[in-house]
Tab-separated table of C-alpha atoms in Angstrom:
chain	number	residue	atom	x	y	z
A	85	MET	CA	9.196	-31.828	30.441
A	86	LYS	CA	10.468	-27.560	29.950
A	87	GLU	CA	9.862	-27.467	25.846
A	88	ARG	CA	7.623	-29.473	23.285
A	89	LEU	CA	7.444	-30.003	19.478
A	90	MET	CA	4.427	-30.799	17.518
A	91	PHE	CA	3.193	-32.021	13.853
A	92	TRP	CA	-0.216	-31.433	12.383
A	93	GLY	CA	-1.967	-33.510	10.087
A	94	ILE	CA	-5.500	-32.077	7.717
A	95	ALA	CA	-8.079	-33.814	6.286
A	96	THR	CA	-8.641	-32.999	2.796
A	97	ALA	CA	-8.934	-33.991	-0.906
A	98	MET	CA	-6.460	-36.665	-1.929
A	99	LEU	CA	-4.334	-35.825	-4.674
A	100	GLY	CA	-2.512	-39.355	-4.710
A	101	THR	CA	-0.119	-41.879	-3.804
A	102	ILE	CA	3.932	-41.700	-3.197
A	103	GLY	CA	5.324	-45.180	-2.234
A	104	GLY	CA	1.936	-46.449	-1.097
A	105	MET	CA	1.692	-43.483	0.843
A	106	SER	CA	-1.461	-40.897	0.448
A	107	PHE	CA	-1.012	-37.228	0.518
A	108	ASN	CA	-3.289	-34.340	0.842
A	109	ASN	CA	-3.479	-31.108	-0.909
A	110	SER	CA	-2.294	-29.246	1.367
A	111	PHE	CA	1.407	-30.498	0.397
A	112	ASN	CA	3.154	-29.759	-3.203
A	113	GLN	CA	3.183	-32.989	-4.783
A	114	GLY	CA	6.853	-32.703	-6.522
A	115	GLU	CA	8.470	-31.617	-3.371
A	116	LEU	CA	7.347	-34.471	-1.269
A	117	VAL	CA	8.671	-36.939	-4.618
A	118	ALA	CA	11.605	-35.220	-3.377
A	119	HIS	CA	11.298	-35.487	0.674
A	120	ALA	CA	9.296	-38.153	1.485
A	121	ALA	CA	11.817	-40.785	2.030
A	122	LYS	CA	11.277	-44.715	3.175
A	123	ALA	CA	13.467	-46.126	5.939
A	124	LYS	CA	15.902	-48.420	5.188
A	125	TYR	CA	16.637	-51.557	7.459
A	126	THR	CA	19.776	-51.475	9.374
A	127	GLY	CA	19.226	-54.100	12.065
A	128	LYS	CA	19.138	-54.888	15.666
A	129	SER	CA	20.681	-53.195	18.697
A	130	GLY	CA	19.225	-54.333	22.006
A	131	GLY	CA	16.309	-56.153	20.463
A	132	ILE	CA	14.839	-52.600	18.707
A	133	LYS	CA	14.470	-53.241	14.629
A	134	GLN	CA	16.452	-50.214	13.977
A	135	TYR	CA	15.651	-48.139	10.070
A	136	LYS	CA	17.615	-44.993	8.892
A	137	VAL	CA	16.151	-42.407	6.806
A	138	SER	CA	18.585	-40.558	4.393
A	139	GLY	CA	18.837	-37.167	2.988
A	140	ASN	CA	16.602	-34.220	4.432
A	141	VAL	CA	13.183	-34.622	5.397
A	142	LEU	CA	12.344	-31.763	6.529
A	143	SER	CA	11.286	-29.049	3.589
A	144	GLY	CA	10.008	-25.146	3.028
A	145	VAL	CA	11.800	-24.209	5.420
A	146	THR	CA	11.797	-20.352	3.557
A	147	SER	CA	10.679	-17.443	4.483
A	148	LYS	CA	9.034	-16.880	0.900
A	149	GLY	CA	5.472	-17.401	1.196
A	150	PHE	CA	5.507	-16.751	4.875
A	151	LYS	CA	2.835	-14.803	6.384
A	152	THR	CA	2.594	-14.242	10.160
A	153	VAL	CA	-1.067	-14.053	12.167
A	154	ASN	CA	-1.700	-11.680	14.957
A	155	VAL	CA	-2.964	-12.925	18.282
A	156	SER	CA	-2.978	-10.494	21.620
A	157	LYS	CA	-0.131	-10.825	23.863
A	158	LYS	CA	-2.078	-10.321	26.643
A	159	TYR	CA	-3.701	-13.897	26.651
A	160	MET	CA	0.210	-15.305	26.633
A	161	ALA	CA	1.548	-16.787	30.396
A	162	GLY	CA	4.717	-15.427	31.600
A	163	LYS	CA	7.098	-17.532	32.868
A	164	VAL	CA	6.756	-19.308	36.136
A	165	GLY	CA	9.312	-18.946	38.954
A	166	LYS	CA	8.592	-21.781	40.721
A	167	TYR	CA	6.095	-24.052	40.380
A	168	ASP	CA	3.073	-24.399	42.761
A	169	SER	CA	1.888	-27.905	44.092
A	170	GLY	CA	-1.491	-28.919	44.724
A	171	SER	CA	-3.668	-28.366	46.891
A	172	SER	CA	-2.693	-30.918	49.770
A	173	TYR	CA	0.190	-31.792	48.320
A	174	ALA	CA	2.693	-30.571	50.897
A	175	SER	CA	1.033	-32.179	53.227
A	176	TRP	CA	0.533	-35.045	51.451
A	177	MET	CA	4.562	-35.039	51.028
A	178	LYS	CA	5.113	-34.947	54.816
A	179	PRO	CA	7.339	-37.960	56.438
A	180	GLY	CA	5.030	-39.922	57.888
A	181	ALA	CA	2.128	-38.904	55.804
A	182	ASP	CA	-0.521	-41.219	54.798
A	183	HIS	CA	0.348	-40.344	51.237
A	184	ILE	CA	-3.057	-39.566	50.376
A	185	GLN	CA	-3.878	-36.574	48.169
A	186	THR	CA	-7.975	-35.796	48.938
A	187	THR	CA	-8.518	-32.070	47.011
A	188	ALA	CA	-9.433	-31.610	43.863
A	189	ASN	CA	-7.954	-29.154	42.755
A	190	VAL	CA	-9.148	-26.852	39.934
A	191	ILE	CA	-7.057	-24.290	37.222
A	192	LYS	CA	-9.414	-21.732	35.990
A	193	SER	CA	-9.122	-19.914	33.080
A	194	SER	CA	-8.326	-16.146	34.014
A	195	ALA	CA	-8.389	-14.555	30.490
A	196	HIS	CA	-9.091	-16.061	27.179
A	197	LYS	CA	-10.328	-15.139	23.505
A	198	GLY	CA	-12.708	-18.158	21.786
A	199	ALA	CA	-13.945	-20.546	23.547
A	200	ALA	CA	-13.534	-21.061	27.301
A	201	TYR	CA	-11.905	-23.856	29.418
A	202	SER	CA	-10.597	-24.478	32.849
A	203	PHE	CA	-9.844	-28.138	34.471
A	204	LYS	CA	-10.212	-29.495	37.845
A	205	THR	CA	-9.174	-32.889	39.613
A	206	ALA	CA	-10.324	-36.130	37.602
A	207	ALA	CA	-7.638	-38.522	38.888
A	208	PHE	CA	-4.504	-38.386	40.888
A	209	LEU	CA	-2.048	-40.608	39.407
A	210	PRO	CA	-0.638	-43.733	41.972
A	211	LEU	CA	3.101	-43.610	43.409
A	212	LEU	CA	4.105	-46.998	44.902
A	213	PRO	CA	5.188	-47.906	47.725
A	214	LYS	CA	8.128	-47.159	49.287
A	215	SER	CA	9.217	-51.021	48.660
A	216	SER	CA	9.235	-50.333	44.943
A	217	PRO	CA	12.950	-48.772	43.723
A	218	LEU	CA	11.476	-46.619	41.071
A	219	TYR	CA	9.470	-44.931	44.245
A	220	ASP	CA	11.472	-41.852	43.720
A	221	TYR	CA	10.406	-41.267	40.119
A	222	ILE	CA	6.971	-41.864	39.381
A	223	ARG	CA	6.093	-37.960	41.334
A	224	THR	CA	7.569	-36.667	37.667
A	225	PRO	CA	5.079	-37.347	34.241
A	226	GLN	CA	7.186	-36.025	31.371
A	227	ALA	CA	4.166	-36.961	28.399
A	228	ALA	CA	0.899	-39.398	28.195
A	229	ALA	CA	-1.565	-41.046	25.674
A	230	PHE	CA	-4.972	-43.036	25.582
A	231	SER	CA	-4.794	-45.927	23.592
A	232	LYS	CA	-6.976	-45.611	20.481
A	233	ASN	CA	-10.082	-46.995	22.385
A	234	GLY	CA	-9.598	-45.727	25.257
A	235	LYS	CA	-9.143	-47.934	28.050
A	236	GLU	CA	-5.581	-47.371	28.771
A	237	LEU	CA	-3.718	-45.008	29.688
A	238	PHE	CA	0.370	-44.735	29.067
A	239	VAL	CA	2.944	-42.055	30.487
A	240	VAL	CA	6.096	-42.114	30.098
A	241	TYR	CA	8.039	-41.503	33.672
A	242	THR	CA	11.563	-39.995	34.112
A	243	LYS	CA	14.845	-41.452	36.499
A	244	GLY	CA	17.074	-38.461	38.390
A	245	GLY	CA	20.121	-38.747	38.779
A	246	THR	CA	22.564	-37.260	37.178
A	247	THR	CA	22.550	-37.171	33.479
A	248	SER	CA	20.889	-34.403	31.743
A	249	ASP	CA	16.900	-34.013	31.469
A	250	TRP	CA	18.047	-33.644	28.067
A	251	SER	CA	20.028	-36.163	27.331
A	252	LYS	CA	19.106	-39.330	24.959
A	253	ASN	CA	20.739	-41.816	27.739
A	254	LYS	CA	18.661	-39.893	30.142
A	255	GLN	CA	16.679	-43.199	31.943
A	256	GLY	CA	12.834	-43.515	32.086
A	257	PHE	CA	9.440	-45.609	31.821
A	258	VAL	CA	6.156	-45.498	30.441
A	259	VAL	CA	3.492	-47.094	32.830
A	260	LYS	CA	0.338	-47.893	31.656
A	261	TYR	CA	-2.901	-47.515	33.646
A	262	ASP	CA	-6.159	-50.270	33.003
A	263	TRP	CA	-8.256	-46.584	33.067
A	264	SER	CA	-11.425	-47.893	31.456
A	265	LYS	CA	-11.736	-50.066	34.614
A	266	ILE	CA	-10.234	-48.507	36.781
A	267	LYS	CA	-12.797	-45.488	35.820
A	268	ASN	CA	-15.414	-48.087	36.042
A	269	LYS	CA	-15.031	-48.470	39.233
A	270	GLY	CA	-15.720	-44.991	40.714
A	271	ILE	CA	-11.798	-45.210	42.168
A	272	ASP	CA	-9.254	-42.209	42.220
A	273	LEU	CA	-6.007	-43.120	41.360
A	274	ARG	CA	-4.126	-41.998	44.607
A	275	SER	CA	-1.396	-44.196	46.259
A	276	THR	CA	-1.152	-46.256	49.131
A	277	SER	CA	-4.062	-47.220	50.704
A	278	THR	CA	-5.797	-47.634	47.743
A	279	TYR	CA	-2.335	-48.975	46.097
A	280	ASN	CA	-3.702	-52.471	46.630
A	281	SER	CA	-7.146	-52.399	45.529
A	282	ILE	CA	-5.947	-51.199	42.309
A	283	LYS	CA	-2.285	-52.149	41.953
A	284	LYS	CA	-4.015	-55.210	39.617
A	285	TYR	CA	-4.756	-52.123	36.648
A	286	ILE	CA	-0.957	-50.580	36.763
A	287	HIS	CA	1.287	-52.146	34.971
A	288	ILE	CA	5.314	-50.525	35.281
A	289	GLY	CA	7.157	-51.742	31.901
A	290	PRO	CA	11.138	-51.855	32.381
A	291	THR	CA	14.126	-48.699	32.215
A	292	PHE	CA	15.318	-47.758	29.049
A	293	ALA	CA	16.672	-44.739	27.257
A	294	THR	CA	14.018	-42.619	26.933
A	295	GLY	CA	16.013	-39.098	26.530
A	296	HIS	CA	13.237	-36.293	28.236
A	297	GLY	CA	10.318	-37.885	27.905
A	298	GLN	CA	8.033	-35.247	26.671
A	299	GLN	CA	7.631	-36.089	22.806
A	300	PHE	CA	5.123	-38.420	23.114
A	301	ALA	CA	1.917	-39.538	21.299
A	302	LEU	CA	-0.420	-41.741	20.035
A	303	ASN	CA	-1.161	-42.393	15.841
A	304	PRO	CA	-4.307	-43.014	15.912
A	305	LYS	CA	-4.066	-43.869	12.137
A	306	THR	CA	-1.637	-46.846	12.658
A	307	ASN	CA	-2.374	-47.261	16.548
A	308	GLU	CA	1.373	-46.790	17.255
A	309	LEU	CA	3.019	-44.564	20.333
A	310	TRP	CA	5.969	-42.706	19.658
A	311	LEU	CA	8.716	-41.538	21.611
A	312	THR	CA	11.360	-39.509	20.837
A	313	ARG	CA	14.632	-40.093	22.717
A	314	ASP	CA	16.634	-37.638	20.406
A	315	ARG	CA	15.867	-34.106	18.738
A	316	THR	CA	19.356	-32.915	18.181
A	317	ALA	CA	19.930	-31.353	14.129
A	318	GLY	CA	20.842	-34.028	11.981
A	319	LYS	CA	20.579	-37.281	14.437
A	320	ILE	CA	16.804	-37.374	15.064
A	321	LEU	CA	15.848	-40.511	17.410
A	322	MET	CA	11.988	-41.491	17.862
A	323	GLN	CA	11.169	-44.847	19.492
A	324	ARG	CA	8.239	-46.922	18.735
A	325	ILE	CA	7.133	-47.906	22.202
A	326	ASN	CA	5.382	-51.544	22.141
A	327	GLN	CA	2.126	-51.378	24.091
A	328	SER	CA	2.097	-54.292	25.559
A	329	SER	CA	5.936	-54.793	26.627
A	330	LEU	CA	6.013	-51.081	27.436
A	331	LYS	CA	9.836	-50.974	25.800
A	332	PRO	CA	11.017	-50.023	22.256
A	333	ASP	CA	10.576	-52.521	19.643
A	334	GLN	CA	11.342	-49.998	16.340
A	335	ALA	CA	13.907	-46.626	16.356
A	336	ILE	CA	14.344	-44.381	13.579
A	337	THR	CA	16.996	-41.782	12.483
A	338	PHE	CA	16.612	-38.938	11.101
A	339	SER	CA	17.414	-35.729	9.519
A	340	MET	CA	16.218	-32.363	8.972
A	341	GLY	CA	19.484	-30.252	8.216
A	342	LYS	CA	20.370	-27.937	10.672
A	343	GLN	CA	16.692	-27.716	12.140
A	344	GLN	CA	16.156	-29.476	15.696
A	345	MET	CA	13.182	-30.448	16.158
A	346	GLY	CA	10.631	-28.940	18.735
A	347	ALA	CA	9.617	-30.632	22.194
A	348	GLN	CA	6.224	-31.715	21.506
A	349	LEU	CA	4.466	-33.871	19.146
A	350	THR	CA	0.458	-35.538	18.251
A	351	PHE	CA	-1.002	-37.374	15.446
A	352	ASP	CA	-4.426	-36.350	14.487
A	353	LYS	CA	-7.005	-38.776	12.871
A	354	ASN	CA	-5.373	-39.012	9.645
A	355	GLY	CA	-1.762	-40.308	11.606
A	356	TYR	CA	-0.081	-36.902	10.282
A	357	ALA	CA	2.576	-35.464	13.127
A	358	TYR	CA	2.996	-32.092	13.676
A	359	TRP	CA	5.192	-30.434	16.356
A	360	SER	CA	6.521	-25.992	16.463
A	361	ASN	CA	9.745	-23.744	17.323
A	362	VAL	CA	9.493	-20.729	18.602
A	363	THR	CA	11.891	-18.719	15.966
A	364	ALA	CA	14.725	-17.044	18.193
A	365	LYS	CA	15.899	-15.303	14.679
A	366	ALA	CA	13.637	-13.101	13.124
A	367	TRP	CA	12.651	-13.219	9.311
A	368	SER	CA	11.091	-10.206	7.419
A	369	ASN	CA	7.387	-11.425	7.650
A	370	CYS	CA	8.179	-13.377	11.029
A	371	PRO	CA	9.329	-11.335	13.740
A	372	LYS	CA	11.674	-12.897	16.213
A	373	GLY	CA	8.815	-15.104	19.246
A	374	THR	CA	6.235	-16.159	16.100
A	375	MET	CA	5.377	-20.111	16.556
A	376	LYS	CA	6.323	-21.805	13.617
A	377	PHE	CA	4.417	-24.808	12.301
A	378	TYR	CA	6.013	-28.649	11.035
A	379	ARG	CA	3.832	-31.312	10.036
A	380	GLY	CA	3.985	-34.877	7.985
A	381	LYS	CA	4.536	-38.175	8.656
A	382	ILE	CA	6.453	-40.412	10.873
A	383	GLY	CA	7.054	-44.197	9.966
A	384	THR	CA	9.505	-47.047	8.368
A	385	GLY	CA	7.160	-46.814	5.157
A	386	SER	CA	7.739	-42.692	5.011
A	387	THR	CA	8.877	-40.151	6.896
A	388	TYR	CA	8.630	-36.466	5.785
A	389	PHE	CA	8.567	-33.252	7.737
A	390	LYS	CA	7.105	-29.962	5.880
A	391	MET	CA	6.814	-25.964	7.400
A	392	VAL	CA	3.347	-24.821	7.349
A	393	LYS	CA	3.609	-21.065	5.557
A	394	ARG	CA	1.573	-19.382	8.600
A	395	GLY	CA	2.898	-18.691	11.780
A	396	ILE	CA	1.016	-17.102	15.584
A	397	ARG	CA	3.009	-14.174	16.689
A	398	TYR	CA	2.843	-14.991	19.923
A	399	ALA	CA	2.947	-18.464	22.195
A	400	PRO	CA	0.750	-19.341	24.637
A	401	GLY	CA	2.915	-19.060	26.991
A	402	ALA	CA	7.025	-18.592	28.028
A	403	THR	CA	7.289	-22.511	28.008
A	404	VAL	CA	5.782	-24.102	25.603
A	405	GLN	CA	5.596	-28.096	26.866
A	406	SER	CA	3.712	-29.956	24.217
A	407	MET	CA	0.675	-30.353	22.122
A	408	GLY	CA	-2.323	-32.171	22.144
A	409	TYR	CA	-5.771	-32.741	18.919
A	410	ASN	CA	-9.259	-33.474	19.562
A	411	PRO	CA	-10.686	-34.748	16.994
A	412	VAL	CA	-14.177	-34.102	18.126
A	413	LYS	CA	-13.455	-30.102	17.258
A	414	ASN	CA	-10.558	-30.902	14.771
A	415	ARG	CA	-8.110	-28.916	16.556
A	416	VAL	CA	-4.492	-28.915	17.561
A	417	TYR	CA	-3.454	-28.065	21.071
A	418	VAL	CA	-0.131	-25.888	21.636
A	419	VAL	CA	0.100	-26.506	25.252
A	420	ALA	CA	2.322	-24.163	27.005
A	421	ASP	CA	2.421	-23.650	31.440
A	422	ASN	CA	-0.820	-21.419	32.619
A	423	GLY	CA	-1.325	-20.767	28.610
A	424	ILE	CA	-3.171	-22.964	25.447
A	425	THR	CA	-3.868	-21.919	22.510
A	426	SER	CA	-5.724	-24.399	20.082
A	427	ILE	CA	-6.098	-23.780	15.588
A	428	ALA	CA	-8.586	-24.749	13.825
A	429	ALA	CA	-6.774	-27.851	12.055
A	430	ASN	CA	-8.082	-27.093	8.398
A	431	LYS	CA	-7.081	-23.824	8.928
A	432	PHE	CA	-3.246	-24.179	9.327
A	433	ASP	CA	-2.821	-23.417	5.126
A	434	LYS	CA	-5.302	-20.570	5.400
A	435	LEU	CA	-4.983	-19.416	9.005
A	436	SER	CA	-6.306	-15.882	10.519
A	437	ALA	CA	-6.914	-14.869	13.509
A	438	LYS	CA	-10.614	-15.756	13.629
A	439	ASP	CA	-8.872	-19.743	13.578
A	440	ILE	CA	-7.090	-19.384	16.802
A	441	ASP	CA	-8.485	-19.026	20.071
A	442	GLN	CA	-6.180	-18.254	23.465
A	443	ASN	CA	-6.391	-19.134	27.139
A	444	LYS	CA	-4.746	-17.921	29.849
A	445	PHE	CA	-4.728	-19.370	33.178
A	446	SER	CA	-4.231	-18.975	37.001
A	447	GLY	CA	-2.076	-20.648	39.415
A	448	SER	CA	1.674	-21.828	38.866
A	449	ARG	CA	1.487	-25.233	37.553
A	450	GLU	CA	3.257	-27.195	35.098
A	451	PHE	CA	1.236	-28.172	32.401
A	452	GLU	CA	3.047	-31.503	31.196
A	453	GLY	CA	0.485	-32.390	28.350
A	454	LEU	CA	-3.386	-32.049	27.268
A	455	ILE	CA	-4.784	-35.734	25.745
A	456	PHE	CA	-8.463	-36.315	24.150
A	457	ASP	CA	-10.596	-39.331	25.011
A	458	PRO	CA	-11.425	-40.740	22.018
A	459	THR	CA	-14.516	-42.220	23.787
A	460	ASN	CA	-16.029	-39.368	24.877
A	461	LYS	CA	-17.806	-37.215	21.908
A	462	SER	CA	-18.366	-33.987	23.949
A	463	ALA	CA	-16.227	-30.963	23.238
A	464	LYS	CA	-14.825	-30.586	26.442
A	465	ASN	CA	-13.169	-34.205	26.118
A	466	GLY	CA	-9.603	-33.136	27.103
A	467	TYR	CA	-7.256	-34.002	30.706
A	468	LEU	CA	-4.322	-31.982	31.366
A	469	LEU	CA	-1.614	-33.706	32.626
A	470	SER	CA	0.351	-32.285	35.680
A	471	ASN	CA	2.435	-32.916	38.833
A	472	ARG	CA	3.260	-31.874	42.160
A	473	GLY	CA	1.016	-34.096	42.367
A	474	PRO	CA	1.053	-36.496	39.479
A	475	GLU	CA	-2.677	-36.130	38.358
A	476	LEU	CA	-5.202	-35.295	35.657
A	477	LEU	CA	-7.920	-33.038	35.343
A	478	LYS	CA	-10.288	-32.655	32.915
A	479	MET	CA	-11.507	-30.223	31.322
A	480	TYR	CA	-14.489	-28.705	31.795
C-alpha cells in the first residue's frame, strides 16, 4: 500500500526486432542487445511454471545525459499522519450496524497545474458476510486492474497476521468482479443486504503468496496480469495471474543488480512497463527527492528495463503508492496519497515542465491506485481505488 513502482511504454517508430521482440527508437538498440534477456524455463514449483533471467536486466543507470525537470513543490502532498475514512464508514463499522455505506464520498482537487479533476464514489466494494473466513481481509484492497475488454475488475487484497507487509511470503488473494454486469444492473457494490443479489458476480480466488500486492497491472498488449511478489534487489520475482483461476500460473525471477524495484507498476497500450523511485542519494544533476523513471518489457520472451534520462524534481506526494496509464490521453499517472502527477507518455525522453500536470487533493484518504476504463473514450475515464471503506471513485 505505501510505496509503489512504475513502468512505461512509448509508441514511436519501430527500428527492428531482437529475438522476435520489437523495440522503439527511444532505446539504444546496441544496449538492448546486451540487456534484453530471454527467460529460461527451470521447472514447476507449486504448480507454477518458473522462469529465470540471467544477468542484470537494467541499463542506463548513470548521471550522464540525465536532466531533472523542475516542477513546483506547492502541488506536492505532504505525509499523511492518520488516514481519513469515508463519510459513512465509521458508523458502518460499529458493532450491530447494517454494514452498508450509503453516502457517496468526494475527493476534490485543492490545487493544480494543467488539467484539473476530482473524484466521487462510483461503487463501494462489497465486504463479505461474517461467516466467510476472509471477512476480516477483504477490507484492505492493495491494487486493481480492469480486464482488456473492461468487463471485469480485478482487485488484490492481502491478509493480516504477523507477516511483514513487504515480505514475499505475505498472503493474499485476488477477487474478480463482473464489472459490466454489476454496472448494467445499476447496483452499488455494497455489503450484507445487497451482497446476496450480487454475489454471483463476485469470484474470490484462492489464497497464495502475493507479497505486498501493490504492484499489479494488466499488460493490454499481451492480455497478461502481472503481480510483483518480491522486489528485493538481486532477486525480483513477478507472477502472472491467471484470469480464470485467479492464482499464479507463471513466475519470472530476475535481477537489476543493486537496484531495488519500485513499488508501482503500469503498462501502456504497446506493452511497455513502467516503474519509478525517489532519489535517496543525490547526483550533481539529480537532487535528493527527484523522481526517476524506468521502462521496459516483462515476459518469458524478453525482460529488460532502462532508466529514462528525464526525472521530475518532486514526487506528487510524500508517499507514492502506484502508477496508471490513460490510453485516451496517452499519459502516465504517478499516484501518491492526496497527490497525482501525470506525464505525456510520448515526451519522456525530451520531457519539459509543460508536459507535466500536477494535482493536489483535499482530505487524507489513502490513494491505493488509479485505473482507466478501456471502454470509456472520454478523457476523464479514471477510477481511484481507496479504502476505509474500500471503494472506487470516478474521475470527474
